[in-house]
Coordinates of C-alpha atoms and ligand atoms in Angstrom, one line a residue:
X169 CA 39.6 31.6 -9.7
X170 CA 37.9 29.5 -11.8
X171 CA 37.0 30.6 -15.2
X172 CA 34.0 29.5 -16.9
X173 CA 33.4 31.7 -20.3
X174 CA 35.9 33.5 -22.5
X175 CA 34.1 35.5 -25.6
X176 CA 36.7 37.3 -28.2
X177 CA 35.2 40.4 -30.0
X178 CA 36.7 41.4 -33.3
X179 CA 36.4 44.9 -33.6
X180 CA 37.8 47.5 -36.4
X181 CA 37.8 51.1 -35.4
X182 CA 38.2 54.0 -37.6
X183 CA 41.4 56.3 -36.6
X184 CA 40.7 59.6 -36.7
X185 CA 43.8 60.3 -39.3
X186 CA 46.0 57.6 -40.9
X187 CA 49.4 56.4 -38.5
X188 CA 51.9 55.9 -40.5
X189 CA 55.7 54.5 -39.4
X190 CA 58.4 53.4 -41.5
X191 CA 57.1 49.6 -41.9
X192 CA 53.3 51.4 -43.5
X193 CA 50.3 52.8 -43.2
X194 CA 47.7 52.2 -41.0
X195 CA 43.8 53.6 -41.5
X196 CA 41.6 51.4 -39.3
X197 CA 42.8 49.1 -36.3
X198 CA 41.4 45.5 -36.0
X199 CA 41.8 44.2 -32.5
X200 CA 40.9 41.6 -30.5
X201 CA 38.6 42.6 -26.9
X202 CA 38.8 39.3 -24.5
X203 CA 36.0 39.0 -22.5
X204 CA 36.6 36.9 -19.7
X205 CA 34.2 35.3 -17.1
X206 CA 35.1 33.9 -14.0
X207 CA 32.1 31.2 -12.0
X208 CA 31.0 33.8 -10.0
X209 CA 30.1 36.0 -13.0
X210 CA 32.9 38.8 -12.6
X211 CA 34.0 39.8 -15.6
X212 CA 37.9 41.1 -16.8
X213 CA 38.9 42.6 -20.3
X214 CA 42.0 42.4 -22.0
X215 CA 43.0 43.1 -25.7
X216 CA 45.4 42.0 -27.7
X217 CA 47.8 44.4 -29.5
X218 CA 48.7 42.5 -33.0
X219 CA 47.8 44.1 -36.1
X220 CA 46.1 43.1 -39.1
X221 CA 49.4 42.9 -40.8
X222 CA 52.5 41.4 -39.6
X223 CA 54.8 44.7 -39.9
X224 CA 55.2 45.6 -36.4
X225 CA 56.2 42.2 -34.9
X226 CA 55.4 39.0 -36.8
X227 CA 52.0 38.2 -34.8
X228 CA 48.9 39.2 -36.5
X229 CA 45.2 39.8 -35.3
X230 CA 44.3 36.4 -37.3
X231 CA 47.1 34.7 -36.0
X232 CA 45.9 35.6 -32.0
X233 CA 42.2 34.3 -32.7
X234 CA 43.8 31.1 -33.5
X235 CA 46.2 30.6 -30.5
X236 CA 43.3 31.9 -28.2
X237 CA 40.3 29.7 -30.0
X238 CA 43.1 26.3 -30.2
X239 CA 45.2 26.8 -27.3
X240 CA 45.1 29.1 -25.0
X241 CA 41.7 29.9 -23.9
X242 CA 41.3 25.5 -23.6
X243 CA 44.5 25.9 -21.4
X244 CA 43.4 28.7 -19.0
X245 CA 39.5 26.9 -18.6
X246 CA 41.3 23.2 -17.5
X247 CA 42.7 24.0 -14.4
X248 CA 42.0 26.1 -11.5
X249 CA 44.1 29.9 -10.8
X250 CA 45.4 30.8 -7.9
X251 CA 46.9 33.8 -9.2
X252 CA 47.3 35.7 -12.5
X253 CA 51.3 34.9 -12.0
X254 CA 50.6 31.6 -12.7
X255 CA 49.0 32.2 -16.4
X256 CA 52.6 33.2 -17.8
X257 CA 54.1 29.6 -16.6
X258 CA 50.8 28.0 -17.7
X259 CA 51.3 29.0 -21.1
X260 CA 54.9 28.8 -21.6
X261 CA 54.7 25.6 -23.2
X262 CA 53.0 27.5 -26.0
X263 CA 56.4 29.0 -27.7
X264 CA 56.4 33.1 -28.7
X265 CA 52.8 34.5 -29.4
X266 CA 53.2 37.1 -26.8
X267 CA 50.5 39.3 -27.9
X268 CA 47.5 36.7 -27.8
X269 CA 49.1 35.3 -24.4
X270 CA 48.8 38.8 -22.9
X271 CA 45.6 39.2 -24.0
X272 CA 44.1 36.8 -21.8
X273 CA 46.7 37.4 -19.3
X274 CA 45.6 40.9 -18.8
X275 CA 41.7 40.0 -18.7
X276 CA 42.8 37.2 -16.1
X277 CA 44.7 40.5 -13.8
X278 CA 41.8 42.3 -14.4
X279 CA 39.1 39.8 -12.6
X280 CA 41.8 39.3 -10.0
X281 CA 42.1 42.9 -9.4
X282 CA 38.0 43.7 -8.8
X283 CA 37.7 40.1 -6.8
X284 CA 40.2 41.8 -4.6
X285 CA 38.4 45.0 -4.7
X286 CA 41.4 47.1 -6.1
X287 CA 42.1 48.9 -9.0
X288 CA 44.6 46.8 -11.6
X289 CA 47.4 49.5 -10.8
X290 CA 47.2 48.5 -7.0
X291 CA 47.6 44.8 -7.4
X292 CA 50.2 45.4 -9.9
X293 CA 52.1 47.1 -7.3
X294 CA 51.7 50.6 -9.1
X295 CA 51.3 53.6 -6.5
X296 CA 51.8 56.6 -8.8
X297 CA 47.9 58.5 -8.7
X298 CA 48.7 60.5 -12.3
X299 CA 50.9 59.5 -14.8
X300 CA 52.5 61.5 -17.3
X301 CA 51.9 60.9 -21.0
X302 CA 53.8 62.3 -24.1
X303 CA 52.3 61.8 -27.7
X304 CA 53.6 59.8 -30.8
X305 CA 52.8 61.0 -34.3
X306 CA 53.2 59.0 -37.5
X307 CA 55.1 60.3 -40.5
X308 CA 53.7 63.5 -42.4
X309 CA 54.9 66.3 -44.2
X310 CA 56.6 68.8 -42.2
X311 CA 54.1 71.6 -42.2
X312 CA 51.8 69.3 -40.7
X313 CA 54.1 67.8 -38.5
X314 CA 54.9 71.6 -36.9
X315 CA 51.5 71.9 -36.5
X316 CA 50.4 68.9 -34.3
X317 CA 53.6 69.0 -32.6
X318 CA 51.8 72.8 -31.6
X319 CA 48.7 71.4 -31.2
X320 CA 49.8 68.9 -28.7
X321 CA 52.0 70.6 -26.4
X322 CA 49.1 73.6 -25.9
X323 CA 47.1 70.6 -24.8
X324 CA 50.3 69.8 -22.1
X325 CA 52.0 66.4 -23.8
X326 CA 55.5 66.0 -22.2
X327 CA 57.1 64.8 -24.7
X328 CA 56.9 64.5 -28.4
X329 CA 58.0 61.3 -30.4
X330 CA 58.1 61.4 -34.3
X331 CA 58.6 58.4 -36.5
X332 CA 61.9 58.8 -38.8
X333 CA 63.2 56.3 -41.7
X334 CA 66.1 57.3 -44.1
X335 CA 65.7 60.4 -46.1
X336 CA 62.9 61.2 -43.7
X337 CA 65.2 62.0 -40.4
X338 CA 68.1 64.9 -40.3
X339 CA 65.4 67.5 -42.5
X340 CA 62.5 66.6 -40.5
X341 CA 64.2 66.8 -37.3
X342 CA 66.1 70.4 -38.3
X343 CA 62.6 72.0 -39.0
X344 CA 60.9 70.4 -35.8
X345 CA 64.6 71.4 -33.4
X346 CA 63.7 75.2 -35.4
X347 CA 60.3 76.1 -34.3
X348 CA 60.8 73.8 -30.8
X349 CA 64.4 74.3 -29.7
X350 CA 64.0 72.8 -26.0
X351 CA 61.0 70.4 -26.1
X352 CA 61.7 67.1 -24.9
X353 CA 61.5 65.1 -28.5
X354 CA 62.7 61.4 -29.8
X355 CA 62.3 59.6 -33.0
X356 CA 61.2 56.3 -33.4
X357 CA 63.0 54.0 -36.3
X358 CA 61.3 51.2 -35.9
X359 CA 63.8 49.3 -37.5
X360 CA 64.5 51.5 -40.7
X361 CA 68.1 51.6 -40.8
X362 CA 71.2 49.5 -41.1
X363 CA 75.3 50.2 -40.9
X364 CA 75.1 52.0 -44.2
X365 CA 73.4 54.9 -42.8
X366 CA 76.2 55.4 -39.6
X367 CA 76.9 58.9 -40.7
X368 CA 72.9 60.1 -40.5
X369 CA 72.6 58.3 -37.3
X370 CA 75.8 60.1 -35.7
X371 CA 74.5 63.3 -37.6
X372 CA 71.2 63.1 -35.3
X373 CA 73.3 64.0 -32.1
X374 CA 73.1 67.4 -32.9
X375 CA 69.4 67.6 -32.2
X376 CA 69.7 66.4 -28.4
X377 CA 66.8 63.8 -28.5
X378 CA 65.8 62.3 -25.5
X379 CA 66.7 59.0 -27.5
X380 CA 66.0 57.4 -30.8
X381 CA 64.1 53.9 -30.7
X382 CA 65.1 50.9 -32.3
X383 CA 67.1 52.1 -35.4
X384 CA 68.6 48.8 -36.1
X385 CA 66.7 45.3 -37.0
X386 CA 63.7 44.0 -34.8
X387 CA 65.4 41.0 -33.6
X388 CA 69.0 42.4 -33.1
X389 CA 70.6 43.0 -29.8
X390 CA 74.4 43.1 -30.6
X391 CA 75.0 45.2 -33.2
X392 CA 72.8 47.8 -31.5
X393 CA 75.8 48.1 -28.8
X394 CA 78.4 48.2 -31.5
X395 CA 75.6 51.2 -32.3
X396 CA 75.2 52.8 -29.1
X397 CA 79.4 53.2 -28.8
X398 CA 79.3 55.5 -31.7
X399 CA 76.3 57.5 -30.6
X400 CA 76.0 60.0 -27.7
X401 CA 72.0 59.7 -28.3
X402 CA 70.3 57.2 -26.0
X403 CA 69.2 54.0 -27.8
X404 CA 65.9 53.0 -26.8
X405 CA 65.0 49.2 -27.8
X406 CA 61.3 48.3 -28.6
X407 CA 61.0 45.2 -30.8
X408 CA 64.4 43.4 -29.8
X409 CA 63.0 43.0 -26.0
X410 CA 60.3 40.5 -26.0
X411 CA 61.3 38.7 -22.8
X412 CA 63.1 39.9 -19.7
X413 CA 65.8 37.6 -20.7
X414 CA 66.2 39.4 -23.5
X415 CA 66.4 42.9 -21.6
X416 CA 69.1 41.5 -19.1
X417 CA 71.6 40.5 -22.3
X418 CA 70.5 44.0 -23.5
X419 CA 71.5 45.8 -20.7
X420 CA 75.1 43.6 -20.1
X421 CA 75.7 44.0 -23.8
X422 CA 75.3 47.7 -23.5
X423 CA 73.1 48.3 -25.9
X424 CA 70.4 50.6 -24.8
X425 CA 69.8 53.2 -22.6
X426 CA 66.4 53.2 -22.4
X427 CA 64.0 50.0 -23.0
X428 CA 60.8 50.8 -24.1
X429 CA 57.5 47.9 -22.3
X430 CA 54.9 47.2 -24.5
X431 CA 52.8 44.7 -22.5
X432 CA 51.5 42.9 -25.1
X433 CA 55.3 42.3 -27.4
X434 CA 56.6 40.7 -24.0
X435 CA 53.3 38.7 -23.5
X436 CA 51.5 40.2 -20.5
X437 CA 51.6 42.2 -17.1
X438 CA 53.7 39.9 -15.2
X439 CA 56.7 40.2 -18.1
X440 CA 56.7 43.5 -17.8
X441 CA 56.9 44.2 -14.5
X442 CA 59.8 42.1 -14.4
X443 CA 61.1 43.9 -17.0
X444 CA 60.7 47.1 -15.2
X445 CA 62.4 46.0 -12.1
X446 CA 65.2 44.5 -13.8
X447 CA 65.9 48.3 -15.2
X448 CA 65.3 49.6 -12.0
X449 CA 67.8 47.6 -10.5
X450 CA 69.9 48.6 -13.4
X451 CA 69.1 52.3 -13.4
X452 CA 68.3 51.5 -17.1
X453 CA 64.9 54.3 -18.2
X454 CA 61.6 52.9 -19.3
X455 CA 58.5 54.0 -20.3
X456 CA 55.5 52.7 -21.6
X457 CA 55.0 52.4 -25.6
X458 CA 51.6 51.8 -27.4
X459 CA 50.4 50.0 -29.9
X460 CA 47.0 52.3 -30.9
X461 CA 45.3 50.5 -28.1
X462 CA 41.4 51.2 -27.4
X463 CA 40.8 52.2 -24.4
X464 CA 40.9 48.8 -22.9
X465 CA 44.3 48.0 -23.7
X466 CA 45.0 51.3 -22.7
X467 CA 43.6 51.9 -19.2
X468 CA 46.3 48.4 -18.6
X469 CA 49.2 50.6 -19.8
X470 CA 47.9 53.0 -17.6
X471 CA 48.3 51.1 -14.7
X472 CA 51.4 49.4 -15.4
X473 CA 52.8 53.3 -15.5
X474 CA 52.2 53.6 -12.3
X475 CA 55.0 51.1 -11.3
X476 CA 57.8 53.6 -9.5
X477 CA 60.5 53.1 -12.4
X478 CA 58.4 54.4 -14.8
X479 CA 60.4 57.7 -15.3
X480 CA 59.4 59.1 -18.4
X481 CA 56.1 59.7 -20.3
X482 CA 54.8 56.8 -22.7
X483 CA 52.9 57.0 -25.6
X484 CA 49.5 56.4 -23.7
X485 CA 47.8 59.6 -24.7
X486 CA 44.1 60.6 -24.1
X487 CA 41.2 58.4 -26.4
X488 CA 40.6 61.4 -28.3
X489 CA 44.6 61.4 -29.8
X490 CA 42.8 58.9 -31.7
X491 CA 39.0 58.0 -31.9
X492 CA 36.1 59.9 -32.1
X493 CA 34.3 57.2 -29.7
X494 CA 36.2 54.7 -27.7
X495 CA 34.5 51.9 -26.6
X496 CA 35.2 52.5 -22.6
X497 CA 33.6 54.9 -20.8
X498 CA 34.4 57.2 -19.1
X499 CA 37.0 57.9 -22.0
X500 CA 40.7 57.7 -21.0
X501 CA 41.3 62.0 -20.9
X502 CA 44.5 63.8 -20.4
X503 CA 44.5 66.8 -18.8
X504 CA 47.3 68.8 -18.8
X505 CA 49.8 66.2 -19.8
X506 CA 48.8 63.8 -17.0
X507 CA 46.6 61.2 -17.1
Ligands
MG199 MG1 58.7 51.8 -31.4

């Protein structure tokens, strides 16, 4: 493939209601759509995950338009590819920046997928025909919480994932484990809590959750296994794994259970495949996260959920979890907790 045009859109949607984690609030979502021509005039999207403020991971949607614009874009239009495998090597003399990497990455699989007249799941190696999806939900009051929680599993969501931080975890989860005694649920920290909160952590065992996400600092790895030896809840990492080097010392450390691929954190489609078969051959669980995607971003979590490892439901829920209009159609619809 040779690739003669690459246009970025910057695009800010509305969310239907605010998403709010630990790290903030979010009301709109700026993101970057990759529009990538090859000579022959087939066209692939990709988009890049970064938000407009660095709270998530330190990349921001400013800081992609620049690596694409300067670096990346130049790099991928000077030579000739074979292969989207041979994007992650072409750019891995540009250090970190996984998101705006993985941008074009995903656009490059894309026009290699229809030039081989195949859906992106099948030349990812993906065989699964429906996926199952669970829903995440940002942190509000309890009342509300109950009643999307309701909401969502009368529309068939698997699994329910709430965000916790300190003073906003053991209450929260006692009202939800009330009304819901057996529904699969975790609760994302997204990095909320240190050492000083040990006793609230081991408290949350008593609510059997299928696992709670990254409660310790975004770029720790060890003292998460000191963690996971004083917890009988799953740890699932999210920020600490943004290479599959990183998910190998994971794993021999011990200190997760379940590793959480976001395809844009660990800089495109080829990462996290390798990702997902290194817990596969580690009978470690994944499952896909999501980053309030459009329906670009995610119809390529979609796809990687159909590799065979991915055991349990992501966060990839239906368009309408969160826009009134996406910009794909058909919409991305969930029916019955599959997609
Ligand atoms: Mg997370």
């Amino acid at each position: 493939m040779r690739f003669r045009q690459v246009t970025l859109h910057h695009i800010r949607m509305k969310l239907k209601s605010p998403f709010t984690a630990s790290y903030g609030s979010m009301h709109e979502r700026d993101c970057i759509i990759v529009e990538l021509m090859d000579e022959e005039g087939v066209v692939g999207w990709g988009e890049s995950t970064a938000f407009a403020i660095p709270w998530y991971t330190e990349e921001t949607t400013k800081t992609n338009w620049h690596l694409l614009e300067d670096f990346l874009i130049p790099l991928l239009l000077s030579k000739e590819t074979g292969h989207p495998a041979e994007v992650t090597p072409l750019f891995s003399g540009i250090r970190r920046n996984p998101m705006a990497k993985a941008a074009l990455e995903g656009a490059v699989w894309d026009v290699f997928a229809q030039r081989s007249n195949a859906s992106l799941a099948q030349v990812l190696g993906g065989s699964k025909q429906a996926i199952e999806v669970g829903v995440a939900i940002g942190i509000v009051p309890l009342p509300d919480l109950l009643r999307k929680i309701e909401q969502y599993l009368a529309e068939g969501y698997k699994r329910i994932k709430v965000k916790i931080k300190p003073g906003h975890d053991l209450q929260l989860l006692h009202g939800i484990r009330q009304q819901f005694p057996d529904i699969p649920l975790m609760a994302d920290a997204n990095s909320a809590y240190t050492w000083q909160d040990l006793p609230q952590l081991q408290a949350l065992d008593e609510f059997r959750l299928m696992m709670i996400e990254q409660p310790f600092s975004a770029d720790d790895i060890v003292e998460h296994a000191k963690l996971q030896a004083q917890l009988n809840t799953p740890i699932c990492l999210d920020e600490s794994i943004l290479t599959s080097q990183d998910a190998k010392h994971a794993i021999e450390l011990g200190s997760c259970r379940v590793i959480n691929i976001k395809i844009g954190r660990v800089g495109g489609l080829l990462e996290a495949g390798r990702i997902h078969d290194i817990c596969q051959q580690h009978q470690v669980a994944v499952w896909c996260g999501g980053m309030l995607e459009t329906g670009i971003g995610r119809a390529h979590n979609i796809a990687l959920t159909t590799l065979p490892h991915f055991l349990l439901p992501g966060d990839t829920s239906g368009s309408a979890r969160y826009w009134d209009v996406d910009i794909i159609e058909p919409e991305v619809v969930a029916h019955n907790g599959m997609i």
